PDB file of C-alpha atoms in Angstrom:
ATOM      1  CA  MET A  84     -20.630  32.950 -60.110  1.00  0.00           C
ATOM      2  CA  ASP A  85     -22.077  34.725 -63.169  1.00  0.00           C
ATOM      3  CA  ASN A  86     -19.581  36.202 -65.678  1.00  0.00           C
ATOM      4  CA  VAL A  87     -20.941  39.941 -64.972  1.00  0.00           C
ATOM      5  CA  LYS A  88     -20.387  39.079 -61.073  1.00  0.00           C
ATOM      6  CA  LYS A  89     -17.119  37.744 -61.428  1.00  0.00           C
ATOM      7  CA  LEU A  90     -15.802  40.501 -63.782  1.00  0.00           C
ATOM      8  CA  THR A  91     -17.107  42.983 -61.513  1.00  0.00           C
ATOM      9  CA  ASN A  92     -15.488  41.376 -58.458  1.00  0.00           C
ATOM     10  CA  GLN A  93     -12.176  41.503 -60.510  1.00  0.00           C
ATOM     11  CA  LEU A  94     -12.624  44.938 -61.651  1.00  0.00           C
ATOM     12  CA  ASN A  95     -13.177  46.136 -58.058  1.00  0.00           C
ATOM     13  CA  GLU A  96     -10.063  44.356 -56.719  1.00  0.00           C
ATOM     14  CA  LEU A  97      -8.360  46.247 -59.284  1.00  0.00           C
ATOM     15  CA  LEU A  98     -10.013  49.558 -58.281  1.00  0.00           C
ATOM     16  CA  THR A  99      -9.122  49.061 -54.626  1.00  0.00           C
ATOM     17  CA  LYS A 100      -5.365  48.119 -55.735  1.00  0.00           C
ATOM     18  CA  ASN A 101      -5.193  51.441 -57.652  1.00  0.00           C
ATOM     19  CA  TYR A 102      -6.789  53.483 -54.817  1.00  0.00           C
ATOM     20  CA  ASP A 103      -3.625  51.606 -52.733  1.00  0.00           C
ATOM     21  CA  ALA A 104      -1.011  52.452 -55.511  1.00  0.00           C
ATOM     22  CA  GLU A 105      -2.094  56.182 -55.716  1.00  0.00           C
ATOM     23  CA  ALA A 106      -1.816  56.737 -51.906  1.00  0.00           C
ATOM     24  CA  GLY A 107       1.407  54.965 -51.885  1.00  0.00           C
ATOM     25  CA  TYR A 108       2.724  57.087 -54.627  1.00  0.00           C
ATOM     26  CA  LYS A 109       1.528  60.287 -53.084  1.00  0.00           C
ATOM     27  CA  LYS A 110       3.210  59.270 -49.920  1.00  0.00           C
ATOM     28  CA  ALA A 111       6.341  58.719 -51.626  1.00  0.00           C
ATOM     29  CA  ALA A 112       6.082  62.071 -53.349  1.00  0.00           C
ATOM     30  CA  GLU A 113       5.880  63.864 -49.949  1.00  0.00           C
ATOM     31  CA  LEU A 114       9.076  61.943 -48.498  1.00  0.00           C
ATOM     32  CA  VAL A 115      11.225  61.512 -51.470  1.00  0.00           C
ATOM     33  CA  GLU A 116      14.014  63.854 -52.091  1.00  0.00           C
ATOM     34  CA  GLY A 117      14.955  64.936 -55.517  1.00  0.00           C
ATOM     35  CA  THR A 118      12.636  66.742 -58.168  1.00  0.00           C
ATOM     36  CA  GLN A 119      12.932  64.035 -60.794  1.00  0.00           C
ATOM     37  CA  LEU A 120      12.089  61.393 -58.121  1.00  0.00           C
ATOM     38  CA  LYS A 121       9.298  63.621 -57.098  1.00  0.00           C
ATOM     39  CA  SER A 122       8.004  64.437 -60.353  1.00  0.00           C
ATOM     40  CA  TYR A 123       7.787  60.430 -61.071  1.00  0.00           C
ATOM     41  CA  PHE A 124       5.849  59.727 -58.061  1.00  0.00           C
ATOM     42  CA  GLN A 125       3.363  62.418 -58.405  1.00  0.00           C
ATOM     43  CA  SER A 126       2.764  61.605 -61.947  1.00  0.00           C
ATOM     44  CA  GLN A 127       2.243  57.967 -61.112  1.00  0.00           C
ATOM     45  CA  ALA A 128      -0.200  59.156 -58.527  1.00  0.00           C
ATOM     46  CA  GLN A 129      -2.290  60.927 -61.133  1.00  0.00           C
ATOM     47  CA  ASN A 130      -2.133  57.703 -63.600  1.00  0.00           C
ATOM     48  CA  ARG A 131      -3.727  55.777 -60.742  1.00  0.00           C
ATOM     49  CA  TYR A 132      -6.367  58.289 -59.955  1.00  0.00           C
ATOM     50  CA  ASP A 133      -6.962  58.106 -63.854  1.00  0.00           C
ATOM     51  CA  PHE A 134      -7.314  54.397 -63.734  1.00  0.00           C
ATOM     52  CA  GLY A 135      -9.643  54.435 -60.967  1.00  0.00           C
ATOM     53  CA  HIS A 136     -12.133  56.708 -62.906  1.00  0.00           C
ATOM     54  CA  SER A 137     -11.636  54.602 -65.887  1.00  0.00           C
ATOM     55  CA  LEU A 138     -12.178  51.179 -63.943  1.00  0.00           C
ATOM     56  CA  LYS A 139     -15.501  52.670 -62.080  1.00  0.00           C
ATOM     57  CA  ALA A 140     -16.920  53.802 -65.601  1.00  0.00           C
ATOM     58  CA  GLU A 141     -15.938  50.253 -66.845  1.00  0.00           C
ATOM     59  CA  ILE A 142     -17.879  48.502 -63.743  1.00  0.00           C
ATOM     60  CA  LYS A 143     -21.055  50.515 -64.491  1.00  0.00           C
ATOM     61  CA  GLY A 144     -20.819  49.763 -68.238  1.00  0.00           C
ATOM     62  CA  VAL A 145     -20.614  45.899 -67.838  1.00  0.00           C
ATOM     63  CA  GLY A 146     -23.709  46.513 -65.352  1.00  0.00           C
ATOM     64  CA  GLY A 147     -21.914  45.983 -62.183  1.00  0.00           C
ATOM     65  CA  ASP A 148     -21.791  47.898 -58.816  1.00  0.00           C
ATOM     66  CA  VAL A 149     -18.800  49.867 -58.149  1.00  0.00           C
ATOM     67  CA  ASP A 150     -17.365  48.954 -54.574  1.00  0.00           C
ATOM     68  CA  LYS A 151     -17.448  51.754 -52.272  1.00  0.00           C
ATOM     69  CA  GLY A 152     -15.103  49.997 -49.948  1.00  0.00           C
ATOM     70  CA  THR A 153     -11.881  51.589 -48.545  1.00  0.00           C
ATOM     71  CA  SER A 154      -8.353  50.622 -49.609  1.00  0.00           C
ATOM     72  CA  LEU A 155      -7.942  49.064 -46.355  1.00  0.00           C
ATOM     73  CA  LYS A 156      -9.888  45.995 -47.962  1.00  0.00           C
ATOM     74  CA  GLY A 157      -8.994  42.527 -46.502  1.00  0.00           C
ATOM     75  CA  ASP A 158      -6.989  41.665 -49.565  1.00  0.00           C
ATOM     76  CA  ALA A 159      -5.564  45.103 -50.178  1.00  0.00           C
ATOM     77  CA  HIS A 160      -2.394  45.336 -51.826  1.00  0.00           C
ATOM     78  CA  ARG A 161       0.277  44.854 -48.939  1.00  0.00           C
ATOM     79  CA  THR A 162       3.209  46.166 -51.145  1.00  0.00           C
ATOM     80  CA  TRP A 163       1.317  49.458 -51.412  1.00  0.00           C
ATOM     81  CA  MET A 164       0.638  49.575 -47.834  1.00  0.00           C
ATOM     82  CA  SER A 165       3.925  48.972 -46.768  1.00  0.00           C
ATOM     83  CA  ILE A 166       4.809  52.263 -48.603  1.00  0.00           C
ATOM     84  CA  LYS A 167       2.570  54.344 -46.851  1.00  0.00           C
ATOM     85  CA  ASP A 168       3.463  52.654 -43.269  1.00  0.00           C
ATOM     86  CA  THR A 169       7.172  51.866 -43.224  1.00  0.00           C
ATOM     87  CA  PHE A 170       8.763  54.982 -44.693  1.00  0.00           C
ATOM     88  CA  SER A 171       9.948  57.114 -42.114  1.00  0.00           C
ATOM     89  CA  GLY A 172      13.123  58.691 -43.826  1.00  0.00           C
ATOM     90  CA  THR A 173      14.060  59.451 -47.083  1.00  0.00           C
ATOM     91  CA  ASP A 174      15.690  56.592 -48.810  1.00  0.00           C
ATOM     92  CA  ASN A 175      14.917  56.883 -52.184  1.00  0.00           C
ATOM     93  CA  LYS A 176      16.536  53.579 -53.408  1.00  0.00           C
ATOM     94  CA  ALA A 177      14.153  51.736 -50.732  1.00  0.00           C
ATOM     95  CA  MET A 178      10.987  53.643 -52.124  1.00  0.00           C
ATOM     96  CA  LEU A 179      11.948  52.832 -55.847  1.00  0.00           C
ATOM     97  CA  GLU A 180      12.576  49.157 -54.903  1.00  0.00           C
ATOM     98  CA  GLU A 181       9.150  49.078 -52.972  1.00  0.00           C
ATOM     99  CA  VAL A 182       7.675  50.481 -56.211  1.00  0.00           C
ATOM    100  CA  VAL A 183       9.147  47.960 -58.489  1.00  0.00           C
ATOM    101  CA  ARG A 184       7.673  45.364 -56.276  1.00  0.00           C
ATOM    102  CA  GLY A 185       4.259  47.020 -56.180  1.00  0.00           C
ATOM    103  CA  GLU A 186       4.407  47.372 -59.960  1.00  0.00           C
ATOM    104  CA  GLU A 187       5.451  43.869 -60.709  1.00  0.00           C
ATOM    105  CA  ALA A 188       2.479  42.587 -58.473  1.00  0.00           C
ATOM    106  CA  ALA A 189       0.281  45.125 -60.391  1.00  0.00           C
ATOM    107  CA  VAL A 190       1.227  43.663 -63.621  1.00  0.00           C
ATOM    108  CA  ALA A 191       0.666  39.934 -62.797  1.00  0.00           C
ATOM    109  CA  GLU A 192      -2.813  40.804 -61.391  1.00  0.00           C
ATOM    110  CA  TYR A 193      -3.756  42.642 -64.690  1.00  0.00           C
ATOM    111  CA  GLN A 194      -2.341  39.928 -66.757  1.00  0.00           C
ATOM    112  CA  GLU A 195      -4.330  37.023 -64.758  1.00  0.00           C
ATOM    113  CA  ILE A 196      -7.536  38.957 -65.448  1.00  0.00           C
ATOM    114  CA  LEU A 197      -6.425  39.361 -69.299  1.00  0.00           C
ATOM    115  CA  LYS A 198      -6.352  35.767 -69.341  1.00  0.00           C
ATOM    116  CA  GLU A 199     -10.307  35.635 -68.968  1.00  0.00           C
ATOM    117  CA  ALA A 200     -11.912  34.237 -72.131  1.00  0.00           C
ATOM    118  CA  THR A 201     -15.159  36.457 -71.347  1.00  0.00           C
ATOM    119  CA  LEU A 202     -13.931  39.762 -71.035  1.00  0.00           C
ATOM    120  CA  ALA A 203     -15.763  42.228 -73.191  1.00  0.00           C
ATOM    121  CA  PRO A 204     -14.016  44.147 -75.674  1.00  0.00           C
ATOM    122  CA  THR A 205     -14.077  47.449 -73.912  1.00  0.00           C
ATOM    123  CA  THR A 206     -13.029  45.956 -70.810  1.00  0.00           C
ATOM    124  CA  GLN A 207      -9.977  44.028 -72.566  1.00  0.00           C
ATOM    125  CA  LYS A 208      -8.922  47.169 -74.337  1.00  0.00           C
ATOM    126  CA  LEU A 209      -9.145  49.115 -70.917  1.00  0.00           C
ATOM    127  CA  ILE A 210      -6.979  46.397 -68.927  1.00  0.00           C
ATOM    128  CA  GLN A 211      -4.531  46.332 -71.724  1.00  0.00           C
ATOM    129  CA  LYS A 212      -4.025  49.933 -71.916  1.00  0.00           C
ATOM    130  CA  GLN A 213      -3.674  50.259 -68.215  1.00  0.00           C
ATOM    131  CA  VAL A 214      -1.147  47.381 -68.081  1.00  0.00           C
ATOM    132  CA  SER A 215       1.138  48.914 -70.783  1.00  0.00           C
ATOM    133  CA  SER A 216       0.979  52.190 -68.771  1.00  0.00           C
ATOM    134  CA  ILE A 217       2.134  50.290 -65.656  1.00  0.00           C
ATOM    135  CA  GLN A 218       4.832  48.471 -67.477  1.00  0.00           C
ATOM    136  CA  GLU A 219       6.098  51.563 -68.591  1.00  0.00           C
ATOM    137  CA  ALA A 220       6.191  52.757 -65.511  1.00  0.00           C
ATOM    138  CA  LEU A 221       8.070  49.787 -63.897  1.00  0.00           C
ATOM    139  CA  ALA A 222      10.711  50.293 -66.638  1.00  0.00           C
ATOM    140  CA  SER A 223      11.022  53.927 -65.486  1.00  0.00           C
ATOM    141  CA  ALA A 224      11.076  53.079 -61.758  1.00  0.00           C
ATOM    142  CA  ARG A 225      13.738  50.107 -62.668  1.00  0.00           C
ATOM    143  CA  SER A 226      15.703  53.069 -64.381  1.00  0.00           C
ATOM    144  CA  LEU A 227      15.201  55.546 -61.508  1.00  0.00           C
ATOM    145  CA  ASP A 228      16.410  52.705 -58.989  1.00  0.00           C
ATOM    146  CA  ALA A 229      19.561  51.995 -60.924  1.00  0.00           C
ATOM    147  CA  TRP A 230      20.076  55.989 -60.772  1.00  0.00           C
ATOM    148  CA  ALA A 231      19.094  56.449 -57.503  1.00  0.00           C
ATOM    149  CA  GLY A 232      21.635  53.616 -56.297  1.00  0.00           C
ATOM    150  CA  LYS A 233      24.605  55.567 -57.460  1.00  0.00           C
ATOM    151  CA  GLU A 234      23.888  58.814 -55.508  1.00  0.00           C
TER     152      GLU A 234
END
């Protein structure tokens, strides 16, 4: 597989996972009680929406085609799908635990792509910026998770 095709596939996988994360955060924002958590989830949904647009631009920039597939792609990020499918109540702590699991998985996936020696400088910069943002979101989620457990 040539480098452009491999990179395009990796970026499209991240794009799909960001779609899932955005949907999961939106769903959590609908279900959660408390303005602080609602605001956090809404902010992260917007971040993931923005990540998606940046990833699409990068895919096009490296000469690849954006996958028009839905977030139900076979290897979709199952943690985020579970947020969308399993929360019928408003268990803030459980939602935050799912966020932590999802963000930990996202960080690992981003870091795996960063190990590639053949990344274009623009791609590397984009991936590093997004993984840093996800790590910040993960730290916030852990902080909020500790807070939610004291309610």
